[in-house]
Amino acid sequence: MQPKTKHLALGAAFGLAILVLILLLVVVWVAYSGTYNIAATQGHQPLVRWTLMTTMKNSVADRAEAITTPSMNDEMVTAGATDYKSMCQHCHGGPGVRQSEWARGMLPEPPHLTDTISEWEPREVFWLAKHGIRMSGMPAFGPTHSDDEIWNITAFVMRLPGMTEDEYASFETGSSTDHGH
Ligand code: HEC
């Protein structure tokens, strides 16, 4: 290396080290100062929201890619309906059923799955129900439920778009923890 290029390389490395140090100091300052508002009553800044949403979508798509989706029949849908009503409805509602009041105070607010689920593949819904979403309030059901049970719920969730209120109401609740109707 020529002495001049060596100087330039050293200078660039030094500049980069200073930049990393400043960034670290900013992170530490944000964490310790209390300036950052974590209230659920105030939405994220647009850039933060975009980063979180995009990271979440791509993370799920990437991890769900290797999952093989079983063929889903009516029996699975019926079995999944009971679990959906007792474990998901408070937060995600259903045809003719709104989320619980407390779920509407969450940030992010749990989406009304009947409207949003068509954006997701069944294997992604399975992955989401099994693993949950960290720091968002979306629980992981994998530690407490078998894959078969989670596929049943997935089969039911995929049927939600276009399901009538009567049809939704006709599925059995099967649990005393249900807050619907
Ligand atoms: C305590 C509330 C809560 C419960 C119970 C809950 N979820 Fe969620 N769920 C959330 C929240 C909050 C999000 C949004 C997370 C985000 O956008 O980062 C979410 C997101 C999702 C998504 C992604 C949808 C989208 O459009 O972004 C799916 C699919 C999902 N949940 C399925 C389920 C299923 C299936 C169950 C029941 C087995 C369930 N959830 C139970 C709170 C909940």
mmCIF file of C-alpha atoms and ligand atoms in Angstrom:
data_model
loop_
_atom_site.group_PDB
_atom_site.id
_atom_site.type_symbol
_atom_site.label_atom_id
_atom_site.label_comp_id
_atom_site.label_asym_id
_atom_site.label_seq_id
_atom_site.Cartn_x
_atom_site.Cartn_y
_atom_site.Cartn_z
ATOM 1 C CA MET A 1 0.000 0.000 0.000
ATOM 2 C CA GLN A 2 1.243 3.509 -0.825
ATOM 3 C CA PRO A 3 1.752 5.734 2.279
ATOM 4 C CA LYS A 4 -0.958 8.090 0.954
ATOM 5 C CA THR A 5 -3.610 5.352 0.550
ATOM 6 C CA LYS A 6 -2.639 4.001 3.954
ATOM 7 C CA HIS A 7 -3.339 7.429 5.459
ATOM 8 C CA LEU A 8 -6.710 7.605 3.737
ATOM 9 C CA ALA A 9 -7.688 4.130 4.936
ATOM 10 C CA LEU A 10 -6.689 4.983 8.516
ATOM 11 C CA GLY A 11 -8.663 8.222 8.346
ATOM 12 C CA ALA A 12 -11.781 6.427 7.084
ATOM 13 C CA ALA A 13 -11.531 3.769 9.805
ATOM 14 C CA PHE A 14 -11.172 6.476 12.463
ATOM 15 C CA GLY A 15 -14.178 8.388 11.080
ATOM 16 C CA LEU A 16 -16.274 5.218 11.107
ATOM 17 C CA ALA A 17 -15.282 4.426 14.701
ATOM 18 C CA ILE A 18 -16.338 7.953 15.790
ATOM 19 C CA LEU A 19 -19.679 7.545 13.981
ATOM 20 C CA VAL A 20 -20.381 4.191 15.666
ATOM 21 C CA LEU A 21 -19.485 5.723 19.035
ATOM 22 C CA ILE A 22 -21.882 8.649 18.477
ATOM 23 C CA LEU A 23 -24.674 6.245 17.468
ATOM 24 C CA LEU A 24 -24.068 4.144 20.594
ATOM 25 C CA LEU A 25 -24.158 7.275 22.760
ATOM 26 C CA VAL A 26 -27.486 8.289 21.173
ATOM 27 C CA VAL A 27 -28.942 4.825 21.925
ATOM 28 C CA VAL A 28 -27.731 4.972 25.549
ATOM 29 C CA TRP A 29 -29.026 8.551 25.906
ATOM 30 C CA VAL A 30 -32.485 7.575 24.551
ATOM 31 C CA ALA A 31 -32.639 4.573 26.918
ATOM 32 C CA TYR A 32 -31.594 6.509 30.053
ATOM 33 C CA SER A 33 -33.122 9.963 29.507
ATOM 34 C CA GLY A 34 -36.807 8.950 29.488
ATOM 35 C CA THR A 35 -37.393 11.219 26.472
ATOM 36 C CA TYR A 36 -38.886 8.473 24.323
ATOM 37 C CA ASN A 37 -42.664 8.180 24.787
ATOM 38 C CA ILE A 38 -43.735 4.517 25.033
ATOM 39 C CA ALA A 39 -47.449 5.299 25.721
ATOM 40 C CA ALA A 40 -49.936 3.129 23.830
ATOM 41 C CA THR A 41 -52.165 6.199 23.486
ATOM 42 C CA GLN A 42 -49.792 7.701 20.961
ATOM 43 C CA GLY A 43 -49.018 5.997 17.660
ATOM 44 C CA HIS A 44 -45.468 5.317 16.455
ATOM 45 C CA GLN A 45 -43.581 7.882 14.391
ATOM 46 C CA PRO A 46 -44.082 7.074 10.672
ATOM 47 C CA LEU A 47 -40.473 5.914 10.212
ATOM 48 C CA VAL A 48 -40.592 3.702 13.320
ATOM 49 C CA ARG A 49 -43.961 2.283 12.217
ATOM 50 C CA TRP A 50 -42.685 1.522 8.715
ATOM 51 C CA THR A 51 -39.568 -0.177 10.107
ATOM 52 C CA LEU A 52 -41.526 -2.319 12.586
ATOM 53 C CA MET A 53 -44.236 -3.315 10.076
ATOM 54 C CA THR A 54 -41.816 -4.135 7.273
ATOM 55 C CA THR A 55 -39.524 -6.098 9.594
ATOM 56 C CA MET A 56 -42.508 -8.062 10.939
ATOM 57 C CA LYS A 57 -43.938 -8.911 7.490
ATOM 58 C CA ASN A 58 -40.606 -10.054 6.055
ATOM 59 C CA SER A 59 -39.595 -11.932 9.195
ATOM 60 C CA VAL A 60 -42.829 -13.955 9.107
ATOM 61 C CA ALA A 61 -42.652 -14.564 5.336
ATOM 62 C CA ASP A 62 -39.053 -15.752 5.604
ATOM 63 C CA ARG A 63 -39.609 -18.106 8.546
ATOM 64 C CA ALA A 64 -42.882 -19.537 7.214
ATOM 65 C CA GLU A 65 -41.439 -20.333 3.790
ATOM 66 C CA ALA A 66 -40.278 -23.862 4.677
ATOM 67 C CA ILE A 67 -43.607 -24.867 6.285
ATOM 68 C CA THR A 68 -45.764 -27.332 4.301
ATOM 69 C CA THR A 69 -49.467 -26.510 4.455
ATOM 70 C CA PRO A 70 -51.706 -29.572 4.963
ATOM 71 C CA SER A 71 -54.965 -29.780 3.012
ATOM 72 C CA MET A 72 -57.650 -28.184 5.155
ATOM 73 C CA ASN A 73 -61.102 -29.738 5.500
ATOM 74 C CA ASP A 74 -64.411 -28.775 7.164
ATOM 75 C CA GLU A 75 -63.672 -30.876 10.251
ATOM 76 C CA MET A 76 -60.555 -28.814 10.918
ATOM 77 C CA VAL A 77 -62.527 -25.601 10.419
ATOM 78 C CA THR A 78 -65.167 -26.664 12.960
ATOM 79 C CA ALA A 79 -62.537 -27.745 15.502
ATOM 80 C CA GLY A 80 -60.576 -24.537 14.967
ATOM 81 C CA ALA A 81 -63.668 -22.355 15.425
ATOM 82 C CA THR A 82 -64.015 -23.347 19.085
ATOM 83 C CA ASP A 83 -60.406 -22.487 19.825
ATOM 84 C CA TYR A 84 -60.612 -19.247 17.835
ATOM 85 C CA LYS A 85 -63.642 -18.079 19.796
ATOM 86 C CA SER A 86 -62.043 -18.795 23.154
ATOM 87 C CA MET A 87 -58.465 -17.708 22.411
ATOM 88 C CA CYS A 88 -58.432 -15.165 19.576
ATOM 89 C CA GLN A 89 -61.809 -13.447 19.429
ATOM 90 C CA HIS A 90 -61.199 -11.052 22.364
ATOM 91 C CA CYS A 91 -58.409 -9.493 20.393
ATOM 92 C CA HIS A 92 -59.310 -10.116 16.752
ATOM 93 C CA GLY A 93 -63.132 -10.133 16.712
ATOM 94 C CA GLY A 94 -65.040 -11.984 14.001
ATOM 95 C CA PRO A 95 -67.949 -11.466 11.581
ATOM 96 C CA GLY A 96 -70.428 -9.395 13.611
ATOM 97 C CA VAL A 97 -68.214 -9.442 16.739
ATOM 98 C CA ARG A 98 -65.955 -6.541 17.717
ATOM 99 C CA GLN A 99 -62.711 -6.873 19.665
ATOM 100 C CA SER A 100 -62.996 -6.511 23.465
ATOM 101 C CA GLU A 101 -62.820 -2.952 24.749
ATOM 102 C CA TRP A 102 -59.376 -3.516 26.277
ATOM 103 C CA ALA A 103 -58.030 -4.866 22.995
ATOM 104 C CA ARG A 104 -58.963 -1.559 21.339
ATOM 105 C CA GLY A 105 -56.614 0.176 23.789
ATOM 106 C CA MET A 106 -53.616 -1.869 22.637
ATOM 107 C CA LEU A 107 -50.874 -0.550 20.370
ATOM 108 C CA PRO A 108 -50.592 -1.987 17.830
ATOM 109 C CA GLU A 109 -54.350 -2.556 17.957
ATOM 110 C CA PRO A 110 -55.032 -6.207 17.072
ATOM 111 C CA PRO A 111 -56.381 -6.187 13.501
ATOM 112 C CA HIS A 112 -59.910 -7.415 12.694
ATOM 113 C CA LEU A 113 -58.690 -10.639 11.053
ATOM 114 C CA THR A 114 -61.815 -10.996 8.874
ATOM 115 C CA ASP A 115 -60.601 -7.913 6.967
ATOM 116 C CA THR A 116 -56.836 -8.442 6.973
ATOM 117 C CA ILE A 117 -56.286 -12.199 6.753
ATOM 118 C CA SER A 118 -56.365 -12.392 2.944
ATOM 119 C CA GLU A 119 -52.995 -10.585 2.960
ATOM 120 C CA TRP A 120 -51.416 -13.668 4.590
ATOM 121 C CA GLU A 121 -50.668 -17.211 3.407
ATOM 122 C CA PRO A 122 -52.019 -20.083 5.576
ATOM 123 C CA ARG A 123 -48.442 -21.112 6.512
ATOM 124 C CA GLU A 124 -47.807 -17.541 7.715
ATOM 125 C CA VAL A 125 -50.958 -17.568 9.848
ATOM 126 C CA PHE A 126 -49.823 -20.906 11.302
ATOM 127 C CA TRP A 127 -46.380 -19.456 12.048
ATOM 128 C CA LEU A 128 -47.881 -16.306 13.637
ATOM 129 C CA ALA A 129 -50.234 -18.304 15.891
ATOM 130 C CA LYS A 130 -47.459 -20.716 16.872
ATOM 131 C CA HIS A 131 -44.717 -18.170 17.597
ATOM 132 C CA GLY A 132 -46.535 -14.889 18.300
ATOM 133 C CA ILE A 133 -45.041 -11.422 17.731
ATOM 134 C CA ARG A 134 -42.585 -10.113 20.283
ATOM 135 C CA MET A 135 -43.426 -6.816 22.044
ATOM 136 C CA SER A 136 -46.763 -6.410 20.303
ATOM 137 C CA GLY A 137 -49.210 -8.327 22.511
ATOM 138 C CA MET A 138 -49.696 -11.143 19.974
ATOM 139 C CA PRO A 139 -49.172 -14.288 22.108
ATOM 140 C CA ALA A 140 -47.413 -17.506 21.032
ATOM 141 C CA PHE A 141 -49.746 -20.507 21.173
ATOM 142 C CA GLY A 142 -47.020 -23.026 20.228
ATOM 143 C CA PRO A 143 -45.853 -23.626 23.811
ATOM 144 C CA THR A 144 -49.375 -24.655 24.871
ATOM 145 C CA HIS A 145 -50.922 -26.136 21.707
ATOM 146 C CA SER A 146 -50.031 -28.916 19.264
ATOM 147 C CA ASP A 147 -49.332 -28.204 15.593
ATOM 148 C CA ASP A 148 -52.593 -30.025 14.719
ATOM 149 C CA GLU A 149 -54.590 -27.683 16.943
ATOM 150 C CA ILE A 150 -52.881 -24.643 15.427
ATOM 151 C CA TRP A 151 -53.589 -25.915 11.881
ATOM 152 C CA ASN A 152 -57.268 -26.248 12.871
ATOM 153 C CA ILE A 153 -57.305 -22.622 14.003
ATOM 154 C CA THR A 154 -55.509 -21.629 10.784
ATOM 155 C CA ALA A 155 -58.110 -23.493 8.701
ATOM 156 C CA PHE A 156 -60.858 -21.576 10.485
ATOM 157 C CA VAL A 157 -59.115 -18.197 10.228
ATOM 158 C CA MET A 158 -58.655 -18.623 6.450
ATOM 159 C CA ARG A 159 -62.449 -19.046 6.138
ATOM 160 C CA LEU A 160 -63.241 -15.755 7.931
ATOM 161 C CA PRO A 161 -63.353 -13.452 4.885
ATOM 162 C CA GLY A 162 -66.827 -13.729 3.407
ATOM 163 C CA MET A 163 -68.246 -15.649 6.391
ATOM 164 C CA THR A 164 -71.691 -14.340 7.382
ATOM 165 C CA GLU A 165 -72.469 -13.256 10.953
ATOM 166 C CA ASP A 166 -74.981 -16.129 11.282
ATOM 167 C CA GLU A 167 -72.476 -18.677 10.057
ATOM 168 C CA TYR A 168 -69.869 -17.374 12.512
ATOM 169 C CA ALA A 169 -72.372 -17.441 15.369
ATOM 170 C CA SER A 170 -73.355 -21.037 14.537
ATOM 171 C CA PHE A 171 -69.911 -22.405 15.451
ATOM 172 C CA GLU A 172 -69.679 -23.693 19.011
ATOM 173 C CA THR A 173 -67.918 -21.622 21.632
ATOM 174 C CA GLY A 174 -67.045 -24.472 23.987
ATOM 175 C CA SER A 175 -65.359 -22.267 26.605
ATOM 176 C CA SER A 176 -66.505 -20.215 29.551
ATOM 177 C CA THR A 177 -63.840 -17.582 28.871
ATOM 178 C CA ASP A 178 -65.663 -16.367 25.765
ATOM 179 C CA HIS A 179 -66.644 -12.698 25.846
ATOM 180 C CA GLY A 180 -68.394 -12.423 22.505
ATOM 181 C CA HIS A 181 -72.027 -11.476 21.783
HETATM 182 C C1 HEC B 1 -53.996 -10.413 23.618
HETATM 183 C C2 HEC B 1 -54.415 -10.116 22.287
HETATM 184 C C3 HEC B 1 -54.228 -11.138 21.193
HETATM 185 C C4 HEC B 1 -54.683 -12.451 21.180
HETATM 186 C C5 HEC B 1 -55.389 -13.211 22.278
HETATM 187 C C6 HEC B 1 -54.366 -12.949 19.844
HETATM 188 N N1 HEC B 1 -53.743 -11.985 19.105
HETATM 189 FE FE1 HEC B 1 -53.161 -12.133 17.150
HETATM 190 N N2 HEC B 1 -52.407 -10.237 17.200
HETATM 191 C C7 HEC B 1 -52.468 -9.393 18.294
HETATM 192 C C8 HEC B 1 -51.835 -8.136 17.939
HETATM 193 C C9 HEC B 1 -51.655 -6.940 18.858
HETATM 194 C C10 HEC B 1 -51.425 -8.245 16.596
HETATM 195 C C11 HEC B 1 -50.734 -7.172 15.737
HETATM 196 C C12 HEC B 1 -49.254 -7.299 15.864
HETATM 197 C C13 HEC B 1 -48.510 -6.333 14.956
HETATM 198 O O1 HEC B 1 -49.092 -5.753 14.035
HETATM 199 O O2 HEC B 1 -47.300 -6.198 15.192
HETATM 200 C C14 HEC B 1 -51.808 -9.579 16.166
HETATM 201 C C15 HEC B 1 -51.586 -10.065 14.892
HETATM 202 C C16 HEC B 1 -52.046 -11.284 14.422
HETATM 203 C C17 HEC B 1 -51.932 -11.733 13.059
HETATM 204 C C18 HEC B 1 -51.335 -10.913 11.904
HETATM 205 C C19 HEC B 1 -52.489 -10.178 11.255
HETATM 206 C C20 HEC B 1 -52.187 -8.870 10.571
HETATM 207 O O3 HEC B 1 -52.943 -8.509 9.657
HETATM 208 O O4 HEC B 1 -51.217 -8.188 10.969
HETATM 209 C C21 HEC B 1 -52.505 -12.977 12.988
HETATM 210 C C22 HEC B 1 -52.676 -13.866 11.765
HETATM 211 C C23 HEC B 1 -52.959 -13.301 14.327
HETATM 212 N N3 HEC B 1 -52.660 -12.249 15.180
HETATM 213 C C24 HEC B 1 -53.601 -14.478 14.663
HETATM 214 C C25 HEC B 1 -54.058 -14.783 15.936
HETATM 215 C C26 HEC B 1 -54.703 -16.047 16.288
HETATM 216 C C27 HEC B 1 -54.983 -17.170 15.306
HETATM 217 C C28 HEC B 1 -54.987 -15.985 17.616
HETATM 218 C C29 HEC B 1 -55.605 -17.042 18.483
HETATM 219 C C30 HEC B 1 -55.009 -18.358 18.445
HETATM 220 C C31 HEC B 1 -54.537 -14.680 18.098
HETATM 221 N N4 HEC B 1 -53.977 -13.989 17.058
HETATM 222 C C32 HEC B 1 -54.677 -14.233 19.413
HETATM 223 C C33 HEC B 1 -53.030 -9.663 19.518
HETATM 224 C C34 HEC B 1 -53.625 -10.864 19.884
#
